XYZ file of C-alpha atoms in Angstrom:
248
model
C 83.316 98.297 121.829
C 82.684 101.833 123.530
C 79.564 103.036 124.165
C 78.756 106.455 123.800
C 81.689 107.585 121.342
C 81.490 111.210 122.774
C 80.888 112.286 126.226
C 79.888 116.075 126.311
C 79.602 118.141 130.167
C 77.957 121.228 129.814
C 75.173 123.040 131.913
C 74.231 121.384 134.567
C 75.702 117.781 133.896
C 78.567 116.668 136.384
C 79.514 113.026 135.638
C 79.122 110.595 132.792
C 79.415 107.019 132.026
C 81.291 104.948 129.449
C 80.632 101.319 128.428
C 83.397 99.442 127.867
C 82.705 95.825 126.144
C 85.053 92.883 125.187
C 83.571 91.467 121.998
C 86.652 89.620 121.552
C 86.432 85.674 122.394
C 89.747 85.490 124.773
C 90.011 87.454 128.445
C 91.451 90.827 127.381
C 92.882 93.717 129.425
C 92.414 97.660 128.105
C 94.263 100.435 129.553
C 92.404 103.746 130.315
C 94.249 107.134 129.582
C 93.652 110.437 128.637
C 95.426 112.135 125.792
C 95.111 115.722 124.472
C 95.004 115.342 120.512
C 94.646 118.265 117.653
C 92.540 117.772 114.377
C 94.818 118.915 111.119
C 93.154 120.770 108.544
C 91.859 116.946 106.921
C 90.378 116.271 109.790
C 93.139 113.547 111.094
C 93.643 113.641 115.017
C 97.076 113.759 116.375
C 98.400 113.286 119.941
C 100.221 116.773 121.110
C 102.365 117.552 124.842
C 101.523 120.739 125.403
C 98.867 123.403 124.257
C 99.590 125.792 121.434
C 97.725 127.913 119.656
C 94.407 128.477 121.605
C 94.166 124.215 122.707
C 92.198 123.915 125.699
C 92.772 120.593 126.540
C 89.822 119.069 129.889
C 92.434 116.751 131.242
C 92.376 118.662 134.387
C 88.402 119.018 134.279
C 87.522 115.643 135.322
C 88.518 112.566 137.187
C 87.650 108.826 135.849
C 87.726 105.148 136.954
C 89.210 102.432 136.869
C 92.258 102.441 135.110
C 92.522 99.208 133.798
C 90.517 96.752 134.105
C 90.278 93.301 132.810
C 87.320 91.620 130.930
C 86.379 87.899 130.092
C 84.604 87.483 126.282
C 81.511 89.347 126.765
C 81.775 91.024 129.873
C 82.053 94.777 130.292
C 82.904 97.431 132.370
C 81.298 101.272 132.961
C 84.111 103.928 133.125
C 82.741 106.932 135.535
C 83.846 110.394 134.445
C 83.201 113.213 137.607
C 83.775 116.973 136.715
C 85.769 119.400 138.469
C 86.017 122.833 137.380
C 87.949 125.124 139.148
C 86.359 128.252 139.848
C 88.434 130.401 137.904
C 87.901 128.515 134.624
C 87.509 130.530 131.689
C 84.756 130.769 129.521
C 85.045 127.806 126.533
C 85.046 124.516 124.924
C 87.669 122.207 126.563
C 88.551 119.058 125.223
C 90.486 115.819 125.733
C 90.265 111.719 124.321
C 90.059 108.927 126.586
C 91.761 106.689 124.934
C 90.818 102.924 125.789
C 94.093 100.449 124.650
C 94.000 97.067 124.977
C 96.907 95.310 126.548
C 98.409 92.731 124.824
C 99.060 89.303 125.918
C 103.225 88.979 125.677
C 102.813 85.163 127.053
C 104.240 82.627 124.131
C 105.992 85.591 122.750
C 109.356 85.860 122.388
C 112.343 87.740 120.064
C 113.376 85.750 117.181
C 117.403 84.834 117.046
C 119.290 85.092 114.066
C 122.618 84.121 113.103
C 123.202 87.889 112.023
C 121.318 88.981 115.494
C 117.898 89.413 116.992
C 114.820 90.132 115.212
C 112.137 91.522 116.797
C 108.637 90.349 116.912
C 106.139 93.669 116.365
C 102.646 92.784 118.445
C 99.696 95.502 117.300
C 98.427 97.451 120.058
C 94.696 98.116 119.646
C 92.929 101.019 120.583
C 89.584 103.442 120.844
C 90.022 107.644 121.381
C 86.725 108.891 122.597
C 86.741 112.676 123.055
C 85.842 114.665 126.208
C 84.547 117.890 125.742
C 83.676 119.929 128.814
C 81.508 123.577 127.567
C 82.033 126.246 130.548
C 80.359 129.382 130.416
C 79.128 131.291 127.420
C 79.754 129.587 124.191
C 78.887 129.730 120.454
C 79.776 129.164 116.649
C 79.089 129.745 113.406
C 79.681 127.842 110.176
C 80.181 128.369 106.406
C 80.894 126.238 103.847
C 83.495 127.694 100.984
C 85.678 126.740 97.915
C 82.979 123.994 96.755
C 84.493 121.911 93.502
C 83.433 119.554 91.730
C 86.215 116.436 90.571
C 85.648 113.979 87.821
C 85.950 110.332 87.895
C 89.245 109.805 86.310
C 91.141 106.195 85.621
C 92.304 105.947 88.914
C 89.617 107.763 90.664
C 86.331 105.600 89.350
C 83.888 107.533 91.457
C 83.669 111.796 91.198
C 84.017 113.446 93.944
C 82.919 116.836 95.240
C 85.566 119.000 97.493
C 85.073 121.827 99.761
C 86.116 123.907 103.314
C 84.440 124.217 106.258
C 84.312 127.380 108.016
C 84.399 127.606 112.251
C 84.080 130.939 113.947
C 83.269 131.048 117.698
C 85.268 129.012 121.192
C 83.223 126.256 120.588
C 83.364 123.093 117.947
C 80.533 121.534 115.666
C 79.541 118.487 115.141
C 77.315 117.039 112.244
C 76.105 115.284 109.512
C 76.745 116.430 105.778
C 74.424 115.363 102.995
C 74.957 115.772 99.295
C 72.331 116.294 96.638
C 71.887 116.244 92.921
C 68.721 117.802 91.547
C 68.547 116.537 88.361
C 64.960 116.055 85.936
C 62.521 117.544 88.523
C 63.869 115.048 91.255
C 66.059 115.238 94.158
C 68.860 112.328 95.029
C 71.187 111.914 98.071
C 74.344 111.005 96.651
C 76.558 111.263 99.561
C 76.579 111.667 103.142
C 78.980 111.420 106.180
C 77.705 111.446 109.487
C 78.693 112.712 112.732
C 81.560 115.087 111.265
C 83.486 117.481 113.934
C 85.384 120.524 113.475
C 87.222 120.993 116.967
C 88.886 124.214 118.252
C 90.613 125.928 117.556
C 90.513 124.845 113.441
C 89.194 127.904 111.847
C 88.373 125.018 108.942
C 88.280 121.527 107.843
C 88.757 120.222 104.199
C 86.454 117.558 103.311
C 86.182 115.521 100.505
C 83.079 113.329 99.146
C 82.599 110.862 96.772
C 79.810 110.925 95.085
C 77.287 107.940 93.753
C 74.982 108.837 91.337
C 71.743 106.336 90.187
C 72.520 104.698 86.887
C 70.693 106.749 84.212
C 71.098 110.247 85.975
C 73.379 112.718 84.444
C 75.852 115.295 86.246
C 76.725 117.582 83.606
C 73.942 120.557 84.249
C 72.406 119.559 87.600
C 72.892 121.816 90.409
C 74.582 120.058 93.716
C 73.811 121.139 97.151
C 75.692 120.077 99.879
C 74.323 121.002 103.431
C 75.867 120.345 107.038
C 73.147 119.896 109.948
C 73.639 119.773 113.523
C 73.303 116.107 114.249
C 70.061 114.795 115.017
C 70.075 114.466 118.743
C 71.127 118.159 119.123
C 68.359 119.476 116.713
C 69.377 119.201 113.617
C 69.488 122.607 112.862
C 71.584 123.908 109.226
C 74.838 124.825 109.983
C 76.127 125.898 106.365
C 75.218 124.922 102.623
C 76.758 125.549 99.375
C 75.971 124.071 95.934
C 77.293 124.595 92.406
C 76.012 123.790 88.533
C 78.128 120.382 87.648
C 80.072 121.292 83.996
């Protein structure tokens, strides 16, 4: 376990702390690293080289400790992150993952023979990507939310579901909570939400999907749906963008 699951150094903050928890019930060692990763346009993170295409990656910005370190069931560990911006640093949103893996134990393992030659014994490597987003300078955003459709429950699909983009103008990222809701006989229901939802630089959008659970009794067919996407609560929980739609 990794307490906080975002580390943001803007303003006036210089150094942060991670907490970094073995919940497991054997001694376990975890690797610290940093990686630079890119969000596709689903939203899926993957790990990159090199920058392209207006990445500003903070591995540079700041120094951490330990490394590694090695904790008995229970124990834990604070990571320390220190800032160091060089003076020159351009206005922006920078960002990069520590990415906490744990080591495994390779003791008792060993590559199975065969008589046609060696099989090898795949051990899963475990791990948690926190990002690290250092905010220089001036920076801002906007958001929109476009292309809202509605999709029916079909055999395979039991639940409908409700599809749409979301918009990002500005050098800096969101981050939020999106909440779905049918108005239907005079009353309002939440029939969806998904919290703490980022759209990182430099995505211009994000397609999100979500499925939708409506109360037994209420219908769809008429009912307007409003979907809205807030700043998360801790930030102020200011509207970011809405859209909503009649269901057919």
């Amino acid at each position: 376990v990794v307490s906080p699951t975002r580390v943001v150094l803007e303003g006036r903050t210089r150094s942060a702390q991670l907490g970094l928890v073995n919940k497991g019930s054997t001694t376990a060692t975890y690797r610290i690293t940093v990686v630079n990763m890119h969000m596709d346009e689903n939203g899926a993170m993957k790990e990159v080289a090199k920058p392209v295409d207006g990445q500003q990656f903070a591995d540079n910005l700041f120094r951490y400790s330990p490394r590694q370190v090695t904790l008995e069931p229970g124990a834990s560990q604070a990571i320390r992150l220190l800032l160091r911006k060089p003076k020159d640093l351009a206005d922006g949103e920078y960002r990069s993952h520590m990415m906490m893996r744990a080591v495994p134990d390779l003791s008792g393992q060993s590559v199975e023979n065969t008589g046609n030659g060696a099989t090898v014994r795949l051990i899963p490597v475990f791990g948690i990507a926190v990002p690290i987003i250092v905010r220089h300078g001036k920076v801002e955003y906007s958001m929109s939310l476009s292309d809202l459709a509605f999709v029916p429950a079909t055999e395979q699909e039991q639940l409908p579901k409700v599809r749409f983009k979301l918009n990002r103008t500005g050098n800096r990222s969101s981050y939020g909570d999106l909440t779905a809701t049918l108005s239907a006989g005079g009353k309002e229901y939440v029939v969806s939400q998904i919290f703490r939802l980022a759209v990182y630089t430099p995505n211009d959008s994000r397609a999100v999907e979500m499925t939708l659970r409506v109360p037994e009794g209420v219908k769809l067919s008429g009912n307007t749906l409003r979907v809205e996407y807030k700043e998360i609560a801790d930030e102020g929980g200011k509207l970011l963008a809405e859209g909503a739609t009649v269901l057919p």
